[in-house]
Short mmCIF file of C-alpha atoms in Angstrom, two decimals:
data_model
loop_
_atom_site.label_atom_id
_atom_site.label_comp_id
_atom_site.label_asym_id
_atom_site.label_seq_id
_atom_site.Cartn_x
_atom_site.Cartn_y
_atom_site.Cartn_z
CA MET T 17 112.02 116.81 80.79
CA PRO T 18 109.50 117.32 77.98
CA PRO T 19 108.65 121.00 77.25
CA VAL T 20 105.00 120.66 78.26
CA HIS T 21 102.73 123.20 79.92
CA TRP T 22 101.19 121.04 82.61
CA ASP T 23 97.71 121.42 83.98
CA LEU T 24 99.04 120.28 87.36
CA ALA T 25 102.57 119.89 88.64
CA VAL T 26 102.92 118.05 91.96
CA VAL T 27 106.18 118.56 93.84
CA GLY T 28 106.94 115.41 95.82
CA ALA T 29 105.73 111.90 94.97
CA GLY T 30 105.15 110.56 98.49
CA PRO T 31 101.66 109.80 99.82
CA ALA T 32 100.48 113.43 99.61
CA GLY T 33 101.84 113.96 96.11
CA ALA T 34 100.68 110.64 94.69
CA ALA T 35 97.26 111.25 96.24
CA ALA T 36 97.10 114.70 94.62
CA ALA T 37 97.81 113.20 91.21
CA LEU T 38 95.23 110.46 91.82
CA GLY T 39 92.61 112.94 92.99
CA ALA T 40 93.10 115.13 89.92
CA LEU T 41 93.14 112.31 87.39
CA HIS T 42 90.15 110.57 88.92
CA ALA T 43 88.22 113.83 88.50
CA ASP T 44 89.53 114.41 84.97
CA PRO T 45 91.57 111.62 83.32
CA GLY T 46 92.54 113.97 80.50
CA LEU T 47 94.61 116.31 82.69
CA ARG T 48 98.33 116.66 82.03
CA VAL T 49 99.83 115.90 85.43
CA ALA T 50 103.54 115.95 86.28
CA LEU T 51 104.65 114.20 89.48
CA LEU T 52 108.09 115.49 90.40
CA ASP T 53 110.44 113.92 92.93
CA ARG T 54 114.14 114.24 93.60
CA ALA T 55 114.52 110.48 94.21
CA ASP T 56 113.99 107.31 92.23
CA PHE T 57 111.47 104.82 93.58
CA PRO T 58 111.55 102.69 95.63
CA ARG T 59 113.26 104.81 98.28
CA ASP T 60 113.25 104.87 102.07
CA LYS T 61 111.53 107.55 104.12
CA ALA T 62 111.68 108.05 107.87
CA CYS T 63 108.25 107.31 109.32
CA GLY T 64 106.42 105.15 111.84
CA ASP T 65 105.00 103.23 108.84
CA ALA T 66 101.53 102.87 110.40
CA VAL T 67 98.73 103.01 107.83
CA ALA T 68 95.23 103.51 109.23
CA PRO T 69 92.32 101.80 107.45
CA HIS T 70 90.90 105.26 106.77
CA VAL T 71 93.76 105.79 104.29
CA LEU T 72 92.56 102.83 102.22
CA ASP T 73 89.01 104.20 102.36
CA LEU T 74 90.22 107.44 100.82
CA LEU T 75 92.27 105.70 98.15
CA ALA T 76 89.28 103.57 97.15
CA GLN T 77 87.43 106.81 96.38
CA VAL T 78 89.98 107.56 93.65
CA GLY T 79 90.05 104.06 92.23
CA VAL T 80 92.96 102.50 94.15
CA THR T 81 92.04 99.20 95.79
CA GLY T 82 93.95 96.15 96.96
CA LEU T 83 97.06 98.20 97.70
CA LEU T 84 97.97 96.28 100.88
CA ASP T 85 96.24 92.95 100.28
CA ASP T 86 99.56 91.10 100.61
CA ARG T 87 100.44 92.72 103.96
CA ILE T 88 99.52 91.43 107.43
CA PRO T 89 97.17 93.75 109.35
CA VAL T 90 97.77 94.54 113.02
CA GLY T 91 94.65 94.37 115.15
CA ARG T 92 95.84 95.28 118.66
CA LEU T 93 97.12 98.51 120.17
CA ARG T 94 98.88 98.79 123.51
CA LEU T 95 99.18 102.18 125.19
CA GLY T 96 101.23 102.66 128.35
CA ARG T 97 102.86 105.11 130.69
CA GLY T 98 104.76 104.47 133.89
CA GLY T 99 103.17 101.10 134.60
CA LEU T 100 99.65 101.99 133.43
CA THR T 101 98.54 100.04 130.37
CA ALA T 102 95.53 99.97 128.08
CA GLU T 103 95.60 97.20 125.48
CA ARG T 104 92.59 96.43 123.33
CA PRO T 105 91.65 95.38 119.82
CA MET T 106 91.20 98.29 117.45
CA ALA T 107 87.79 98.76 115.85
CA ARG T 108 89.50 98.22 112.49
CA PRO T 109 92.99 96.79 112.02
CA ALA T 110 95.84 98.93 110.73
CA TRP T 111 98.93 98.06 108.69
CA VAL T 112 102.63 98.64 109.24
CA VAL T 113 104.17 99.10 105.80
CA PRO T 114 107.68 100.46 105.17
CA ARG T 115 107.53 103.67 103.19
CA ARG T 116 109.89 102.12 100.66
CA VAL T 117 106.99 99.80 99.78
CA LEU T 118 104.00 102.08 100.35
CA ASP T 119 105.31 105.10 98.47
CA ALA T 120 106.43 103.08 95.45
CA ARG T 121 103.01 101.49 95.19
CA LEU T 122 101.22 104.81 95.48
CA ALA T 123 103.47 106.44 92.90
CA GLY T 124 102.88 103.45 90.61
CA ALA T 125 99.13 103.85 91.03
CA ALA T 126 99.42 107.52 90.08
CA VAL T 127 101.42 106.63 86.96
CA ALA T 128 98.87 103.96 86.05
CA ALA T 129 96.18 106.63 86.31
CA GLY T 130 98.04 108.85 83.83
CA ALA T 131 100.57 110.92 85.80
CA HIS T 132 104.08 111.47 84.45
CA LEU T 133 106.63 110.63 87.16
CA LEU T 134 109.73 112.74 86.55
CA ARG T 135 112.93 112.88 88.57
CA HIS T 136 113.57 116.51 89.39
CA ARG T 137 114.45 118.40 92.54
CA VAL T 138 112.49 121.64 92.73
CA ARG T 139 114.46 124.53 94.21
CA GLY T 140 112.58 127.65 93.13
CA LEU T 141 109.08 128.83 92.32
CA GLY T 142 107.81 131.89 90.52
CA GLN T 143 104.49 133.06 89.17
CA GLU T 144 103.71 134.71 85.88
CA THR T 145 100.53 135.51 83.99
CA GLY T 146 98.62 132.29 83.54
CA ALA T 147 101.12 129.88 85.13
CA VAL T 148 103.31 128.89 88.01
CA VAL T 149 106.95 128.32 86.98
CA LEU T 150 109.22 125.86 88.78
CA ASP T 151 112.97 126.41 88.45
CA GLY T 152 112.39 128.68 85.47
CA ARG T 153 111.45 125.83 83.14
CA ILE T 154 108.45 123.81 84.35
CA ARG T 155 105.18 125.66 83.77
CA ALA T 156 101.84 124.56 85.22
CA ALA T 157 98.41 126.04 85.69
CA VAL T 158 98.33 124.76 89.29
CA VAL T 159 101.09 123.46 91.58
CA VAL T 160 100.69 121.24 94.64
CA GLY T 161 103.57 121.34 97.10
CA ALA T 162 103.79 117.89 98.69
CA ASP T 163 107.52 117.96 99.35
CA GLY T 164 107.61 117.23 103.06
CA ALA T 165 108.57 118.91 106.29
CA HIS T 166 111.31 121.03 104.67
CA SER T 167 109.15 122.00 101.70
CA ALA T 168 110.82 124.18 99.08
CA VAL T 169 107.37 125.19 97.85
CA ARG T 170 106.33 126.37 101.30
CA ARG T 171 109.54 128.39 101.66
CA ALA T 172 109.00 129.97 98.24
CA LEU T 173 105.56 131.14 99.38
CA GLY T 174 107.14 132.76 102.43
CA LEU T 175 104.88 130.90 104.86
CA PRO T 176 106.08 130.54 108.45
CA GLY T 177 106.61 127.18 110.10
CA GLY T 178 104.90 126.00 113.27
CA PRO T 179 105.71 123.71 116.19
CA ARG T 180 107.84 120.67 115.46
CA ALA T 181 108.77 117.34 116.92
CA LEU T 182 111.90 115.27 116.36
CA ALA T 183 111.74 111.51 115.94
CA LEU T 184 114.20 108.69 115.30
CA ARG T 185 113.14 105.53 113.47
CA GLY T 186 114.81 102.16 113.01
CA TYR T 187 113.98 98.51 112.30
CA ALA T 188 114.63 95.80 114.88
CA PRO T 189 113.56 92.20 115.63
CA VAL T 190 110.21 92.01 117.43
CA PRO T 191 110.43 90.64 120.99
CA PRO T 192 107.82 87.95 121.78
CA GLY T 193 105.86 90.25 124.09
CA ARG T 194 105.28 92.83 121.35
CA ARG T 195 104.36 90.61 118.42
CA GLY T 196 101.10 91.28 116.63
CA ALA T 197 100.64 94.71 118.17
CA GLN T 198 101.34 98.37 117.84
CA VAL T 199 102.89 99.47 121.14
CA ILE T 200 103.18 103.07 122.33
CA GLU T 201 104.80 103.99 125.66
CA PHE T 202 104.44 107.62 126.69
CA GLY T 203 107.38 109.36 128.32
CA THR T 204 107.45 110.26 132.00
CA ARG T 205 110.31 112.78 131.91
CA HIS T 206 110.33 114.51 128.53
CA GLN T 207 106.75 115.54 127.79
CA PRO T 208 105.10 115.20 125.41
CA SER T 209 107.04 112.22 124.09
CA TYR T 210 106.64 108.53 123.39
CA ALA T 211 108.46 105.43 122.18
CA TRP T 212 106.90 102.97 119.79
CA SER T 213 107.22 99.44 118.44
CA PHE T 214 105.01 98.57 115.47
CA ASP T 215 105.14 94.94 114.33
CA ARG T 216 105.49 94.72 110.53
CA GLY T 217 104.44 91.07 110.46
CA ASP T 218 107.73 89.83 109.00
CA GLY T 219 109.79 89.43 112.16
CA LEU T 220 110.82 93.07 112.28
CA ALA T 221 109.22 96.07 113.95
CA ASN T 222 109.36 99.74 113.14
CA VAL T 223 110.74 101.15 116.41
CA GLY T 224 111.48 104.70 117.44
CA TYR T 225 111.20 107.58 119.81
CA GLY T 226 109.93 111.13 119.33
CA GLU T 227 109.45 114.26 121.39
CA THR T 228 108.25 117.81 120.85
CA LEU T 229 111.03 120.31 120.25
CA ARG T 230 111.05 123.29 122.55
CA THR T 231 112.03 126.72 121.30
CA GLY T 232 115.56 127.69 122.26
CA ARG T 233 116.62 124.20 123.31
CA THR T 234 119.16 122.08 121.48
CA ALA T 235 117.68 119.01 119.80
CA PRO T 236 118.87 115.75 121.41
CA ALA T 237 121.48 113.71 119.54
CA ARG T 238 120.76 110.32 118.00
CA ALA T 239 122.43 108.41 120.84
CA ARG T 240 120.27 110.21 123.39
CA LEU T 241 117.09 109.41 121.42
CA ILE T 242 118.01 105.72 121.33
CA GLU T 243 118.67 105.82 125.10
CA ARG T 244 115.18 107.24 125.67
CA LEU T 245 113.67 104.59 123.41
CA GLN T 246 115.40 101.84 125.37
CA ALA T 247 114.35 103.37 128.70
CA LEU T 248 110.67 103.36 127.73
CA LEU T 249 110.64 100.09 125.74
CA PRO T 250 113.51 97.92 127.03
CA GLY T 251 115.07 95.85 124.28
CA ALA T 252 113.24 97.61 121.46
CA ALA T 253 116.46 98.92 119.87
CA GLU T 254 118.47 95.69 120.18
CA GLY T 255 119.61 94.59 116.75
CA GLY T 256 118.25 97.81 115.30
CA ARG T 257 119.39 99.19 111.97
CA GLN T 258 118.49 101.82 109.40
CA TRP T 259 118.22 104.55 112.02
CA VAL T 260 116.94 107.77 110.49
CA GLY T 261 115.92 110.99 112.22
CA HIS T 262 113.28 113.35 110.91
CA HIS T 263 111.29 116.44 111.82
CA LEU T 264 107.52 116.44 112.19
CA PRO T 265 105.65 119.72 111.49
CA LEU T 266 102.78 119.52 113.98
CA SER T 267 99.30 120.74 113.10
CA THR T 268 97.55 123.50 115.03
CA ALA T 269 93.98 124.76 115.33
CA ARG T 270 94.87 127.79 113.20
CA TRP T 271 95.72 125.97 109.97
CA ARG T 272 94.54 127.86 106.87
CA PRO T 273 95.62 127.03 103.31
CA PRO T 274 96.60 130.05 101.17
CA PRO T 275 94.58 131.14 98.11
CA GLY T 276 95.88 131.09 94.55
CA ARG T 277 97.43 128.56 92.20
CA VAL T 278 99.85 126.98 94.70
CA LEU T 279 98.45 124.46 97.20
CA LEU T 280 100.20 122.64 100.04
CA ALA T 281 99.40 119.11 101.21
CA GLY T 282 100.59 116.75 103.93
CA ASP T 283 103.77 117.57 105.83
CA ALA T 284 104.43 120.54 103.53
CA ALA T 285 101.19 122.04 104.86
CA GLY T 286 102.28 121.44 108.46
CA LEU T 287 99.83 118.59 108.97
CA VAL T 288 101.04 115.99 111.46
CA ASN T 289 98.82 114.91 114.34
CA PRO T 290 100.24 116.58 117.49
CA LEU T 291 99.04 113.69 119.67
CA THR T 292 100.49 110.76 117.74
CA GLY T 293 102.81 112.08 115.03
CA GLU T 294 100.58 110.39 112.44
CA GLY T 295 100.75 112.06 109.04
CA ILE T 296 99.83 109.58 106.32
CA TYR T 297 96.08 110.04 106.71
CA TYR T 298 96.44 113.84 106.54
CA ALA T 299 98.75 113.49 103.53
CA VAL T 300 96.35 111.33 101.53
CA ALA T 301 93.25 113.30 102.56
CA THR T 302 94.71 116.70 101.69
CA GLY T 303 96.47 115.36 98.61
CA ILE T 304 93.23 114.04 97.14
CA ALA T 305 91.44 117.28 98.04
CA ALA T 306 94.19 119.35 96.41
CA GLY T 307 94.07 117.27 93.23
CA ARG T 308 90.30 117.55 93.01
CA ALA T 309 90.45 121.30 93.59
CA ALA T 310 93.06 121.68 90.86
CA ALA T 311 90.99 119.60 88.41
CA ALA T 312 87.83 121.60 89.10
CA ALA T 313 89.65 124.92 88.75
CA CYS T 314 91.19 123.86 85.43
CA ARG T 315 87.85 122.57 84.20
CA ASP T 316 86.31 125.99 84.89
CA ARG T 317 89.33 127.71 83.33
CA ARG T 318 89.92 129.49 86.61
CA PRO T 319 93.11 127.87 87.94
CA GLU T 320 93.73 130.91 90.12
CA ARG T 321 90.70 129.81 92.18
CA ALA T 322 92.19 126.41 93.03
CA GLY T 323 93.32 127.58 96.46
CA GLU T 324 89.84 128.78 97.40
CA ARG T 325 88.31 125.47 96.35
CA TYR T 326 90.94 123.59 98.33
CA ALA T 327 90.36 125.71 101.44
CA ARG T 328 86.63 124.97 101.36
CA ALA T 329 87.16 121.24 100.91
CA THR T 330 89.84 120.86 103.58
CA GLY T 331 87.88 123.08 105.96
CA ARG T 332 85.06 120.55 105.89
CA ILE T 333 87.46 117.63 106.22
CA LEU T 334 89.90 118.85 108.84
CA LEU T 335 89.19 122.08 110.71
CA PRO T 336 86.88 120.70 113.45
CA HIS T 337 89.24 117.77 113.94
CA LEU T 338 92.32 120.02 114.16
CA ARG T 339 90.68 122.12 116.87
CA HIS T 340 90.03 118.98 118.90
CA THR T 341 93.54 117.56 118.43
CA ALA T 342 95.07 120.92 119.40
CA LEU T 343 93.08 120.93 122.64
CA ALA T 344 93.91 117.30 123.35
CA ALA T 345 97.62 117.96 122.72
CA ARG T 346 97.58 120.76 125.28
CA LEU T 347 95.94 118.46 127.82
CA ALA T 348 98.50 115.74 127.10
CA ARG T 349 101.36 117.96 128.24
CA GLY T 350 100.49 117.01 131.80
CA ARG T 351 100.75 113.46 133.11
CA HIS T 352 97.31 113.55 134.76
CA ALA T 353 95.44 113.76 131.46
CA VAL T 354 97.55 111.01 129.86
CA GLU T 355 97.06 108.68 132.79
CA ALA T 356 93.33 109.44 132.89
CA ALA T 357 93.08 108.61 129.18
CA LEU T 358 94.84 105.29 129.78
CA ARG T 359 92.60 104.37 132.72
CA ALA T 360 89.45 105.34 130.83
CA SER T 361 90.57 103.39 127.74
CA ALA T 362 91.35 100.31 129.80
CA ALA T 363 87.89 100.46 131.36
CA ASP T 364 85.77 101.20 128.27
CA GLN T 365 86.17 100.03 124.67
CA ARG T 366 84.22 103.06 123.41
CA VAL T 367 86.68 105.46 125.01
CA PHE T 368 89.57 103.45 123.57
CA ASP T 369 88.04 103.51 120.07
CA ASP T 370 87.38 107.26 120.21
CA LEU T 371 90.92 107.93 121.40
CA VAL T 372 92.34 105.88 118.52
CA GLU T 373 90.14 107.75 116.04
CA LEU T 374 91.37 111.06 117.42
CA GLY T 375 94.97 109.99 116.93
CA LEU T 376 94.71 108.30 113.53
CA ALA T 377 92.14 110.07 111.38
CA ARG T 378 89.31 112.59 111.75
CA GLY T 379 88.26 111.84 115.32
CA ARG T 380 87.05 114.37 117.87
CA LEU T 381 86.74 114.68 121.63
CA THR T 382 83.46 112.79 121.80
CA PRO T 383 81.06 112.82 124.78
CA ALA T 384 82.10 109.25 125.63
CA LEU T 385 85.76 110.22 125.61
CA ALA T 386 85.20 113.40 127.62
CA PHE T 387 83.06 111.58 130.19
CA GLY T 388 85.62 108.78 130.52
CA LEU T 389 88.46 111.25 131.01
CA GLY T 390 86.49 113.24 133.55
CA ARG T 391 85.58 110.16 135.53
CA ALA T 392 89.20 108.91 135.52
CA LEU T 393 90.53 112.34 136.55
CA ALA T 394 88.03 112.54 139.42
CA ALA T 395 89.03 109.08 140.62
CA SER T 396 92.74 109.93 140.50
CA ALA T 397 92.13 113.13 142.50
CA ARG T 398 90.86 111.18 145.50
CA PRO T 399 93.47 110.86 148.28
CA THR T 400 95.36 107.58 148.08
CA GLY T 401 98.12 108.14 150.60
CA ARG T 402 100.79 107.57 147.96
CA ASN T 403 103.44 110.04 146.89
CA ARG T 404 103.08 110.81 143.23
CA GLU T 405 105.73 112.06 140.87
CA PRO T 406 105.58 115.76 139.86
CA ALA T 407 104.09 116.63 136.51
#
């Protein structure tokens, strides 16, 4: 590794890290930016692979366009639970892109913008006058930790973790009934949980199952996760391969980035949507914001103020949304709210669109969504004479 004092060192070259490099270099192309990752690209990463159109909007702001022009968009979303189904076209189509492809393209875009992609696994972090030092040898004015759910940068800062989910992902042939759609089936026994099948457009689907981990309980084994996937989406795992499990650090309403020269983005910051497990939008949004904050702080020769700049920017971007997703996640622990959301979405495209926005990007609990949920809950509370399962 060249003995350079970097303006910005980004730990992790996934979507959050590549976005941080892009955000910084778009603001100031003359910055010396190191993009550090322990792996060579392309490399696999456990994920649902769903890329919301909002991600491409953000990337266009930092000069990256046409990233997925050769991929087939998916325009329909099917949500279900226990026989209830809401299937509608999404307001804007999404993409299902293996992380092996997406991350390599994003890292390549960062390199094209001027970042130096270096293979290095960061294990330690220290701070001295005027710099942050990684592993005793890499010095930078500002560091962005974008190294995932088990972030070494986060541990070095001594920051506590939050709630987590566990998910298992594989790739399997798409059955005819699930082609051209993203399918989510919510669990009826282990709540909150869901199974998914996301058509990639090439004959295969990203399939998996995830559930929130409960404190003090043993995490289910891989075989049990596949059983739960098959129970919710029969046949989804048949012919499956490349099964990989991973932890998801779920966001809360109390998220606050720390001040100083070290910033956290994406999964390393504990930013995964607690409703859907979506993390790529958060990763790119916070990565770009972190890179811009670092560039502005270096421009003003006040790199120690990067954290304050980042907190202000992300507060505007995320805090109202995180409060709404935290409330919605609490409501979703009970079956009544989930079923009401499905009924309301099936009856009204506006409710469906607002629910998708809440789960994929910066959406909130809108009046249309709240009214639809309330109306569906009131209808379900009327006596029907049927025995209903316990929550």
